[in-house]
PDB file of C-alpha atoms in Angstrom:
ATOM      1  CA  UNK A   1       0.000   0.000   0.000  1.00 77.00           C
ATOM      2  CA  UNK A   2       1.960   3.376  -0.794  1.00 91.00           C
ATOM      3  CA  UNK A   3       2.130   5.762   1.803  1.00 94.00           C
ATOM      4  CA  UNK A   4      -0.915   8.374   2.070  1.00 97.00           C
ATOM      5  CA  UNK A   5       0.613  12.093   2.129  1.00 97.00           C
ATOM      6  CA  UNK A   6      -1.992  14.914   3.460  1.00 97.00           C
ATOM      7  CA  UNK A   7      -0.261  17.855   2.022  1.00 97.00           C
ATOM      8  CA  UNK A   8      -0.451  21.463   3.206  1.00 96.00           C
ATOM      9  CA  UNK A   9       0.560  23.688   6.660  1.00 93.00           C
ATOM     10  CA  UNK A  10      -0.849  21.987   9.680  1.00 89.00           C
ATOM     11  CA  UNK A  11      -2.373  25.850  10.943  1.00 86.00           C
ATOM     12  CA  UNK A  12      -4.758  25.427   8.044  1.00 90.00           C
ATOM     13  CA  UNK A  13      -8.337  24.076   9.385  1.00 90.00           C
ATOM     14  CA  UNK A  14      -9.348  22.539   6.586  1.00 94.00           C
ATOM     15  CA  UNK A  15      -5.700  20.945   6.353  1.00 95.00           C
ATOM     16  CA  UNK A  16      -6.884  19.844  10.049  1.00 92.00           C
ATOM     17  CA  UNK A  17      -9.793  18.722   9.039  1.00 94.00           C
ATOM     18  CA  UNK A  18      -8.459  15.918   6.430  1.00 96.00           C
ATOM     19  CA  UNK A  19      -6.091  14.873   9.489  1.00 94.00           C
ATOM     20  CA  UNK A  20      -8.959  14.399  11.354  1.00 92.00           C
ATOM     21  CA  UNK A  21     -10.305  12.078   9.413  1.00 94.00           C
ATOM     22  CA  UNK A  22      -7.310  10.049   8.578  1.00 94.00           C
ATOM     23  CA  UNK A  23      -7.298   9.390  12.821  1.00 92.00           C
ATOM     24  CA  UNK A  24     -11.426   9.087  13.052  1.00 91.00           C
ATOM     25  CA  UNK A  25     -10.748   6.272  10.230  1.00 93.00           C
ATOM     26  CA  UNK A  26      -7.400   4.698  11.659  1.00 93.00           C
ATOM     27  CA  UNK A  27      -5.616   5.400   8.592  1.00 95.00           C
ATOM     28  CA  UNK A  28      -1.608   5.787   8.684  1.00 95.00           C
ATOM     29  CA  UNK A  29      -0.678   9.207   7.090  1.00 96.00           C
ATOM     30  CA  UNK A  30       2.172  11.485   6.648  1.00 95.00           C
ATOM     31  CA  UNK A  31       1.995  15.550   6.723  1.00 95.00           C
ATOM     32  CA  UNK A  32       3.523  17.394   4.385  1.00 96.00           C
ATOM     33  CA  UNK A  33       3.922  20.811   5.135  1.00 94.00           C
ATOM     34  CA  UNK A  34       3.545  22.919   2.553  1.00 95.00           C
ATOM     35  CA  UNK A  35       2.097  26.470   2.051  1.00 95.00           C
ATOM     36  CA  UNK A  36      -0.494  27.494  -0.703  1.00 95.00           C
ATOM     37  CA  UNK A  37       0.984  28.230  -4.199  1.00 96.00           C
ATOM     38  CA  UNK A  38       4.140  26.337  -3.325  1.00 96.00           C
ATOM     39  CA  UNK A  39       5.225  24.267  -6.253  1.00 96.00           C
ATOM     40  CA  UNK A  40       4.202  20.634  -4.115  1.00 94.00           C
ATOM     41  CA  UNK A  41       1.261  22.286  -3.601  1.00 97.00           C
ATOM     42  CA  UNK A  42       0.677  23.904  -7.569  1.00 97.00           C
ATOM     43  CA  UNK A  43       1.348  20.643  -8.943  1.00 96.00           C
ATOM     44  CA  UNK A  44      -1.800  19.413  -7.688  1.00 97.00           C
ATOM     45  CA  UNK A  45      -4.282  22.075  -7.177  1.00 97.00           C
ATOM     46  CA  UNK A  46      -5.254  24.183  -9.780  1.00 95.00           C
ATOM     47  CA  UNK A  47      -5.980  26.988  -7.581  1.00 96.00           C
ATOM     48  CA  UNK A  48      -2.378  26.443  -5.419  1.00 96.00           C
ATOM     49  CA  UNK A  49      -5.187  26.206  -2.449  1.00 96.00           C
ATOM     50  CA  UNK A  50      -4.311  23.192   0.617  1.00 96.00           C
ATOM     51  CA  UNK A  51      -4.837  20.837   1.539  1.00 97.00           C
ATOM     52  CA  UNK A  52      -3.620  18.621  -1.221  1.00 98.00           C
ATOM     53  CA  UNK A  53      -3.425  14.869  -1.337  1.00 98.00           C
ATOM     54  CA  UNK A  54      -1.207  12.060  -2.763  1.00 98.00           C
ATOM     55  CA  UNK A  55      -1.735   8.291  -2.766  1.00 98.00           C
ATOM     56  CA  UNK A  56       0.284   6.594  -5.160  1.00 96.00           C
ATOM     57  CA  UNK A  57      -0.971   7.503  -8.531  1.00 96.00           C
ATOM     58  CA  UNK A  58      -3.886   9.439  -6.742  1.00 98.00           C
ATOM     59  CA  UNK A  59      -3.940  13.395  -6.436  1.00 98.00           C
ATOM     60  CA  UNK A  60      -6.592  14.973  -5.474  1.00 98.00           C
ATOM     61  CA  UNK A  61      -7.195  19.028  -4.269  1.00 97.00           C
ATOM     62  CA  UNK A  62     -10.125  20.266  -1.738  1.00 96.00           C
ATOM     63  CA  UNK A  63     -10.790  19.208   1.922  1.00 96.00           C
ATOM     64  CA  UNK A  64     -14.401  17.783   0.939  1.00 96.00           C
ATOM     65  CA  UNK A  65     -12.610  15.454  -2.052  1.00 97.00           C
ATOM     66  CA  UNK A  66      -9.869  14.203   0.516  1.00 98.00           C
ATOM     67  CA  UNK A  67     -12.022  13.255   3.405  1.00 97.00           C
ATOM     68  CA  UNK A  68     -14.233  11.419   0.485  1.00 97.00           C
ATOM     69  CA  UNK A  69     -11.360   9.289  -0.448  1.00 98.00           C
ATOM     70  CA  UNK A  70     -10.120   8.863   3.226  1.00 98.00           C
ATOM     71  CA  UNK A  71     -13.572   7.277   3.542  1.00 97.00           C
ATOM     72  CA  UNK A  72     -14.332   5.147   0.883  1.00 97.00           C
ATOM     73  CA  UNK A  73     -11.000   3.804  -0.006  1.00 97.00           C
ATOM     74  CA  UNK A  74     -10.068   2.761   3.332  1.00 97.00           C
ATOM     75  CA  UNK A  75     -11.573   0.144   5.774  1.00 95.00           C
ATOM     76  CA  UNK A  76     -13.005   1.512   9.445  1.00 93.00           C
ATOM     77  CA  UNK A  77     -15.492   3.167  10.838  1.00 94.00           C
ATOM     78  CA  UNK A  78     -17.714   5.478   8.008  1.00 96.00           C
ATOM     79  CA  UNK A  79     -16.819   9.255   8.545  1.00 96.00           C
ATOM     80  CA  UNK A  80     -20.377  10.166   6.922  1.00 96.00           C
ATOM     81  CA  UNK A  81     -23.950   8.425   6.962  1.00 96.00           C
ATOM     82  CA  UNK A  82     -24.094   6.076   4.019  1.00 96.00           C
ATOM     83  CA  UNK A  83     -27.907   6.186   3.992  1.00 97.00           C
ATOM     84  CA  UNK A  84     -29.212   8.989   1.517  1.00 97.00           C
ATOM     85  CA  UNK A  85     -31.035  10.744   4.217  1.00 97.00           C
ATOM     86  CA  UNK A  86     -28.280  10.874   6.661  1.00 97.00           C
ATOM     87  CA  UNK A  87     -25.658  11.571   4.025  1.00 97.00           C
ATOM     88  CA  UNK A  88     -27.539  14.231   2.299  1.00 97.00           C
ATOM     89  CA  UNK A  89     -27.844  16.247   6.095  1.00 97.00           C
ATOM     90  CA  UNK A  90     -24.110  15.884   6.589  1.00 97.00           C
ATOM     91  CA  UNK A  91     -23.567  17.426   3.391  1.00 97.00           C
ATOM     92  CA  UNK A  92     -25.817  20.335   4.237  1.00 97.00           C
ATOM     93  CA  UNK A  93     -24.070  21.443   7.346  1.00 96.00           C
ATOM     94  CA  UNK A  94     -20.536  21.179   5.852  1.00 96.00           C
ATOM     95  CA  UNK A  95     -21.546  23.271   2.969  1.00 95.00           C
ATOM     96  CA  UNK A  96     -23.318  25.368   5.725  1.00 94.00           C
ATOM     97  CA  UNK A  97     -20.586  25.778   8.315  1.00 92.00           C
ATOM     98  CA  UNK A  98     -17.818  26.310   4.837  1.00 92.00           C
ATOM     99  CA  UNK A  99     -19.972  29.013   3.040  1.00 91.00           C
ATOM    100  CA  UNK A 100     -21.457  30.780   5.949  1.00 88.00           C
ATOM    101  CA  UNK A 101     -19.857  29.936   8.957  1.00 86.00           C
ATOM    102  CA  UNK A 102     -15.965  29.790   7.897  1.00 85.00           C
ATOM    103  CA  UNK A 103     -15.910  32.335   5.202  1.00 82.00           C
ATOM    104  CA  UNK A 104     -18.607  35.150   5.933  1.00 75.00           C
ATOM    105  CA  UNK A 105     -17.777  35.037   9.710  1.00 75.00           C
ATOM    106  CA  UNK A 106     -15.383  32.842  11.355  1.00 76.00           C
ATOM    107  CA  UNK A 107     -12.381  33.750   8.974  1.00 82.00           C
ATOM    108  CA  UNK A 108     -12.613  37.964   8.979  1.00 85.00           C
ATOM    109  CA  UNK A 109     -13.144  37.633  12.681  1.00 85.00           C
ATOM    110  CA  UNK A 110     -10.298  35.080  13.639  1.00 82.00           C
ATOM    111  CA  UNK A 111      -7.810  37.131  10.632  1.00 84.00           C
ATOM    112  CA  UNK A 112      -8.079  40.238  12.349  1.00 87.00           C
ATOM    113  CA  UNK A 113      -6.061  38.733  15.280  1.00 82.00           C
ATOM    114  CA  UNK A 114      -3.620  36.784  13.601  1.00 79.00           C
ATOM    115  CA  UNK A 115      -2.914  39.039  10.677  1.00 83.00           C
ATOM    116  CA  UNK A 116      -4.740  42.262  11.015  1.00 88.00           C
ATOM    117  CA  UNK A 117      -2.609  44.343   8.343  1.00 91.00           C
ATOM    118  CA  UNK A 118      -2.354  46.826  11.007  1.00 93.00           C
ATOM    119  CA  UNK A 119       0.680  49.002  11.171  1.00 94.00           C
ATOM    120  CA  UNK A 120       1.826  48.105  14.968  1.00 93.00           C
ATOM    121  CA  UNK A 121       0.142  44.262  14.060  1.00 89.00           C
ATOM    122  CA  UNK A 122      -2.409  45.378  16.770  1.00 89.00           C
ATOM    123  CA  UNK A 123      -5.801  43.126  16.440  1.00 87.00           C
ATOM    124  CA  UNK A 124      -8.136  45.042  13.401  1.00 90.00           C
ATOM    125  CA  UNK A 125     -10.868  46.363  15.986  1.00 89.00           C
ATOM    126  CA  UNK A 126     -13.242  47.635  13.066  1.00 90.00           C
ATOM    127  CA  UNK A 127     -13.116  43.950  11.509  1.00 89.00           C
ATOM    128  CA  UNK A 128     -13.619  42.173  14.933  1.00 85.00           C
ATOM    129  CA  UNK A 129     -16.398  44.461  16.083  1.00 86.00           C
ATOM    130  CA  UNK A 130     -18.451  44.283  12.684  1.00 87.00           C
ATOM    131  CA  UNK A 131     -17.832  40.265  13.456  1.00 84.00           C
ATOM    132  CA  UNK A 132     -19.178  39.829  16.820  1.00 82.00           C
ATOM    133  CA  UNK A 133     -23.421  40.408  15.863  1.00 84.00           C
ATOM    134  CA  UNK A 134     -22.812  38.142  13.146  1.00 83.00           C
ATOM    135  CA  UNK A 135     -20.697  35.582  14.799  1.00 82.00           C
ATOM    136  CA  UNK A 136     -23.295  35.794  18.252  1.00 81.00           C
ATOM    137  CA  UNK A 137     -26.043  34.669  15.210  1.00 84.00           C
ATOM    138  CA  UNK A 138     -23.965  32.017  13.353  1.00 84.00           C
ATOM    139  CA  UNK A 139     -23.450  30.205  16.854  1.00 83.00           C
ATOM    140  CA  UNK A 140     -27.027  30.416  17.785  1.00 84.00           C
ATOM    141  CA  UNK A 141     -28.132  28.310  14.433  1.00 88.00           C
ATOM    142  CA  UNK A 142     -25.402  26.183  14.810  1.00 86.00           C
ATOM    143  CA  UNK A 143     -26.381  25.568  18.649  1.00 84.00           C
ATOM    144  CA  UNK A 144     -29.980  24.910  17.740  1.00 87.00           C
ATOM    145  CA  UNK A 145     -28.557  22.222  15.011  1.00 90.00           C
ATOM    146  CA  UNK A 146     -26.584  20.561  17.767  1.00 87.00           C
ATOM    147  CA  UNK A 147     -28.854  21.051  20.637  1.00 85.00           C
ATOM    148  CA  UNK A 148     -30.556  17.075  20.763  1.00 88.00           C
ATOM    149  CA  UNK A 149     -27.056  15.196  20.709  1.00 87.00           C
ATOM    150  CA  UNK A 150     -24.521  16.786  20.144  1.00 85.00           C
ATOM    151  CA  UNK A 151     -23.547  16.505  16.862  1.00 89.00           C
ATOM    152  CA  UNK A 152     -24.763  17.959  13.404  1.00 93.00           C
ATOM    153  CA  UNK A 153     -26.565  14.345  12.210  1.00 94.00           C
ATOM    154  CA  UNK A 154     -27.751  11.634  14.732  1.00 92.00           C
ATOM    155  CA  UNK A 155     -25.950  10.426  17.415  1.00 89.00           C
ATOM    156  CA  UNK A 156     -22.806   9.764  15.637  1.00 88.00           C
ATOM    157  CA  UNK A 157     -19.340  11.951  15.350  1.00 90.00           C
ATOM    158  CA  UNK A 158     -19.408  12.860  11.358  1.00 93.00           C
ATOM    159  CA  UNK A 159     -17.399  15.035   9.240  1.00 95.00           C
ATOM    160  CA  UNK A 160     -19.814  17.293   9.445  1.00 94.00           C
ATOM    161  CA  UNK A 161     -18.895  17.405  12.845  1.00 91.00           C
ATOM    162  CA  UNK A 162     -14.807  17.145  12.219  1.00 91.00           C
ATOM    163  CA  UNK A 163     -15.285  20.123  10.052  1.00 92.00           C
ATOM    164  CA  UNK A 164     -16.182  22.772  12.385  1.00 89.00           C
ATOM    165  CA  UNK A 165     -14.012  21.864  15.397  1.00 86.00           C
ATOM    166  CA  UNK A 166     -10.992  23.361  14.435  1.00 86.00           C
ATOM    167  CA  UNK A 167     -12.918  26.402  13.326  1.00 84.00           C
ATOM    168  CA  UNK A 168     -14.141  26.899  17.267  1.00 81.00           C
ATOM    169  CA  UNK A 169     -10.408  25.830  18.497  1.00 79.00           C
ATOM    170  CA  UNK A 170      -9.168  29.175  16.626  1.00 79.00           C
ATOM    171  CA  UNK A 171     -12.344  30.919  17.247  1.00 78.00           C
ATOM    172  CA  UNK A 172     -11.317  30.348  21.431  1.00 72.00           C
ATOM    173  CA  UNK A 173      -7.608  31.164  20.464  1.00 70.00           C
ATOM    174  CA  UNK A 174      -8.755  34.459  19.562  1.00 69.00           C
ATOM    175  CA  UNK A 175     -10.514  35.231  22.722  1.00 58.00           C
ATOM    176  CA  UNK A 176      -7.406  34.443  24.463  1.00 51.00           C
ATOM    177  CA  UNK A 177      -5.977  36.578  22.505  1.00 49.00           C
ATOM    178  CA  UNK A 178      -8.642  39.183  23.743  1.00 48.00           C
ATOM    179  CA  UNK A 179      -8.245  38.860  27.320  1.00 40.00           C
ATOM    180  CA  UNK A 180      -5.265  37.512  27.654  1.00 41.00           C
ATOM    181  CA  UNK A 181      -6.454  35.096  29.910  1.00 36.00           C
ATOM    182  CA  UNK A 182      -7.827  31.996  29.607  1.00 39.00           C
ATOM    183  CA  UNK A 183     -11.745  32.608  28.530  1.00 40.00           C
ATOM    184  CA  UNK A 184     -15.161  31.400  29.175  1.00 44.00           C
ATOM    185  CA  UNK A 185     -15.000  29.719  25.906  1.00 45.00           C
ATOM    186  CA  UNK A 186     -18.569  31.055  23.563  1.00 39.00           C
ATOM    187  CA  UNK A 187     -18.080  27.696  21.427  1.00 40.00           C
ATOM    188  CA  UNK A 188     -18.152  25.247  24.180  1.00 42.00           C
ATOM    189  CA  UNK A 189     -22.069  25.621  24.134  1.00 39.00           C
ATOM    190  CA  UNK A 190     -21.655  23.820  21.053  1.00 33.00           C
ATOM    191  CA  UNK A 191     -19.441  20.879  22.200  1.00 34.00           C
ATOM    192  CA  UNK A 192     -21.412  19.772  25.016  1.00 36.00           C
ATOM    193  CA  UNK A 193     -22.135  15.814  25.849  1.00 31.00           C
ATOM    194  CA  UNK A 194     -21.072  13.672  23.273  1.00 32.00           C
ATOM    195  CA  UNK A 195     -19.543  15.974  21.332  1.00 38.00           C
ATOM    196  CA  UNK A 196     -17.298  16.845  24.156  1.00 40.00           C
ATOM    197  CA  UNK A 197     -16.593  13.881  25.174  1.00 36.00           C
ATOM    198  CA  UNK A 198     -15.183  12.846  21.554  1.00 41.00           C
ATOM    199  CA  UNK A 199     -12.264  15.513  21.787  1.00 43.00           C
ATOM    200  CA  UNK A 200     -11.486  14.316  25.262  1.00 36.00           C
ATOM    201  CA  UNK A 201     -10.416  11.163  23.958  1.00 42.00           C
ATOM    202  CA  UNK A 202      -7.474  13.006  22.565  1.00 46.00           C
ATOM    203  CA  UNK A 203      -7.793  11.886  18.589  1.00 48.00           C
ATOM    204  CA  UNK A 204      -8.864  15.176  17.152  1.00 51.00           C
ATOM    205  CA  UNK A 205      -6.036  16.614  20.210  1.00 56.00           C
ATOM    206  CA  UNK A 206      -3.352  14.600  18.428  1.00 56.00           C
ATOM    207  CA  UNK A 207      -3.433  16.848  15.517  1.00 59.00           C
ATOM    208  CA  UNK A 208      -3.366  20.282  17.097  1.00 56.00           C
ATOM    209  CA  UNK A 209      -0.953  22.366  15.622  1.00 53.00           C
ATOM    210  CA  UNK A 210       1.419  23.636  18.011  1.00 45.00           C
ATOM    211  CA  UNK A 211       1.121  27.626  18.930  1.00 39.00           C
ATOM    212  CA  UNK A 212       3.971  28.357  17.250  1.00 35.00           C
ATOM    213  CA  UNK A 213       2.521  27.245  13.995  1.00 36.00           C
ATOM    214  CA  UNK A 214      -0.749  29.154  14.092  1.00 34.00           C
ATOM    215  CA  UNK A 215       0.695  32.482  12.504  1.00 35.00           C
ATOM    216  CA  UNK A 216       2.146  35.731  13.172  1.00 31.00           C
ATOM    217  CA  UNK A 217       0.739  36.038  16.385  1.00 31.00           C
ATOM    218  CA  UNK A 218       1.064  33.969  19.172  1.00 31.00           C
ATOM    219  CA  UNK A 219      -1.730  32.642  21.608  1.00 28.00           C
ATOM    220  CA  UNK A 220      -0.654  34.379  25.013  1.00 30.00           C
ATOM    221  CA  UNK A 221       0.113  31.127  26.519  1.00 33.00           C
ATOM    222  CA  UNK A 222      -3.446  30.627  26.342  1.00 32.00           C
ATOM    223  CA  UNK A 223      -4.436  26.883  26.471  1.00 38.00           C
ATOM    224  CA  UNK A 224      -7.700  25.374  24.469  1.00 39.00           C
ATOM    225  CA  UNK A 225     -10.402  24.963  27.057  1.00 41.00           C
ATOM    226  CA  UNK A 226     -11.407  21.292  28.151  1.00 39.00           C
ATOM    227  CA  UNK A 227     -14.341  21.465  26.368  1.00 36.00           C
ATOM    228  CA  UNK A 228     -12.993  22.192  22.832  1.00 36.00           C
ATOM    229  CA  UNK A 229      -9.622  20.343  23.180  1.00 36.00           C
TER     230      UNK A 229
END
């Protein structure tokens, strides 16, 4: 079997998220880091966007396309529903959470701390403060979506699931960042019960990149809370 390479920088979430799902499905795997439009990384997206993949003779581009493969080609435990219904939901709430969630409110909000093209490199208070109404809205849908188990479909850890956690862990990061302290946490409404208990286990916590990793700016010594990771 020829050795599965999950390329791209390990700060990336959706980078995260495909290493997720390599450990949710027990599947051996080796990081490549790599930054977008690097060559390793041109020579297989057409965009130069991470994370990439490479499997042999397989390439593929896009977060969504990797954790597809991870699934189906590999034996253990399904990342998604395989019954229409099921499938179809955990579909909804990754395209949800990736067109909404990540890139109309998450990513301004959690940019302006870590690269805020400010002058001094001081957090980009207009960007954060336009962020919070939305954010305190995005959180309350996906709370209501999460509110009977836990998780985005059923009872069962999904990637639906895998792809908002790292999301929240940089989300928290940045309210660190805030207060300089350790925070009461706004995602960990979202992680409650089984949800929680899942990243206590320590599998999604095995790919965390280390704070040094995560960009310009640095987390204030601030440690995830127990509930996130």
């Amino acid at each position: 079997m020829p050795e599965l390479q999950i390329i791209g920088a390990p700060q990336s979430n959706y980078v995260w998220v495909a290493r997720i799902a390599c450990h949710e499905k027990g599947v051996p795997y080796t990081l490549v880091p790599a930054m977008p439009h690097t060559p390793e990384v041109d020579a297989i997206h057409p965009l130069g966007k991470i994370p990439a993949l490479r499997h042999g003779d397989v390439i593929l581009a896009e977060s969504r396309a990797i954790c597809f493969y991870i699934d189906h080609v590999f034996e253990g435990p399904p990342l998604a529903p395989r019954d229409p219904v099921g499938g179809a939901r955990a579909e909804q709430w990754i395209s949800i959470v990736n067109t909404h969630f990540d890139a109309l409110v998450a990513r301004p909000y959690v940019g302006a701390y870590f690269f805020p093209g400010t002058p001094d490199g001081s957090p980009n208070r207009p960007i954060i403060e336009s962020a919070l109404p939305k954010l305190e809205g995005q959180f309350a849908i996906l709370d209501h979506a999460l509110a009977k188990t836990g998780h985005f479909v059923g009872s069962t850890f999904t990637l639906a699931d895998m792809n908002v956690l790292p999301m929240l862990f940089y989300l928290h990061s940045s309210a660190g960042e805030r207060h300089n302290v350790a925070p009461e946490c706004e995602p960990c409404g979202l992680l409650r019960a089984p949800h929680g208990a899942h990243q206590r286990q320590g599998r999604r916590s095995a790919t965390l990149p280390r704070p040094h990793l995560l960009g310009r700016r640095k987390l204030s010594g601030v440690e995830p809370c127990a509930t996130c990771f």
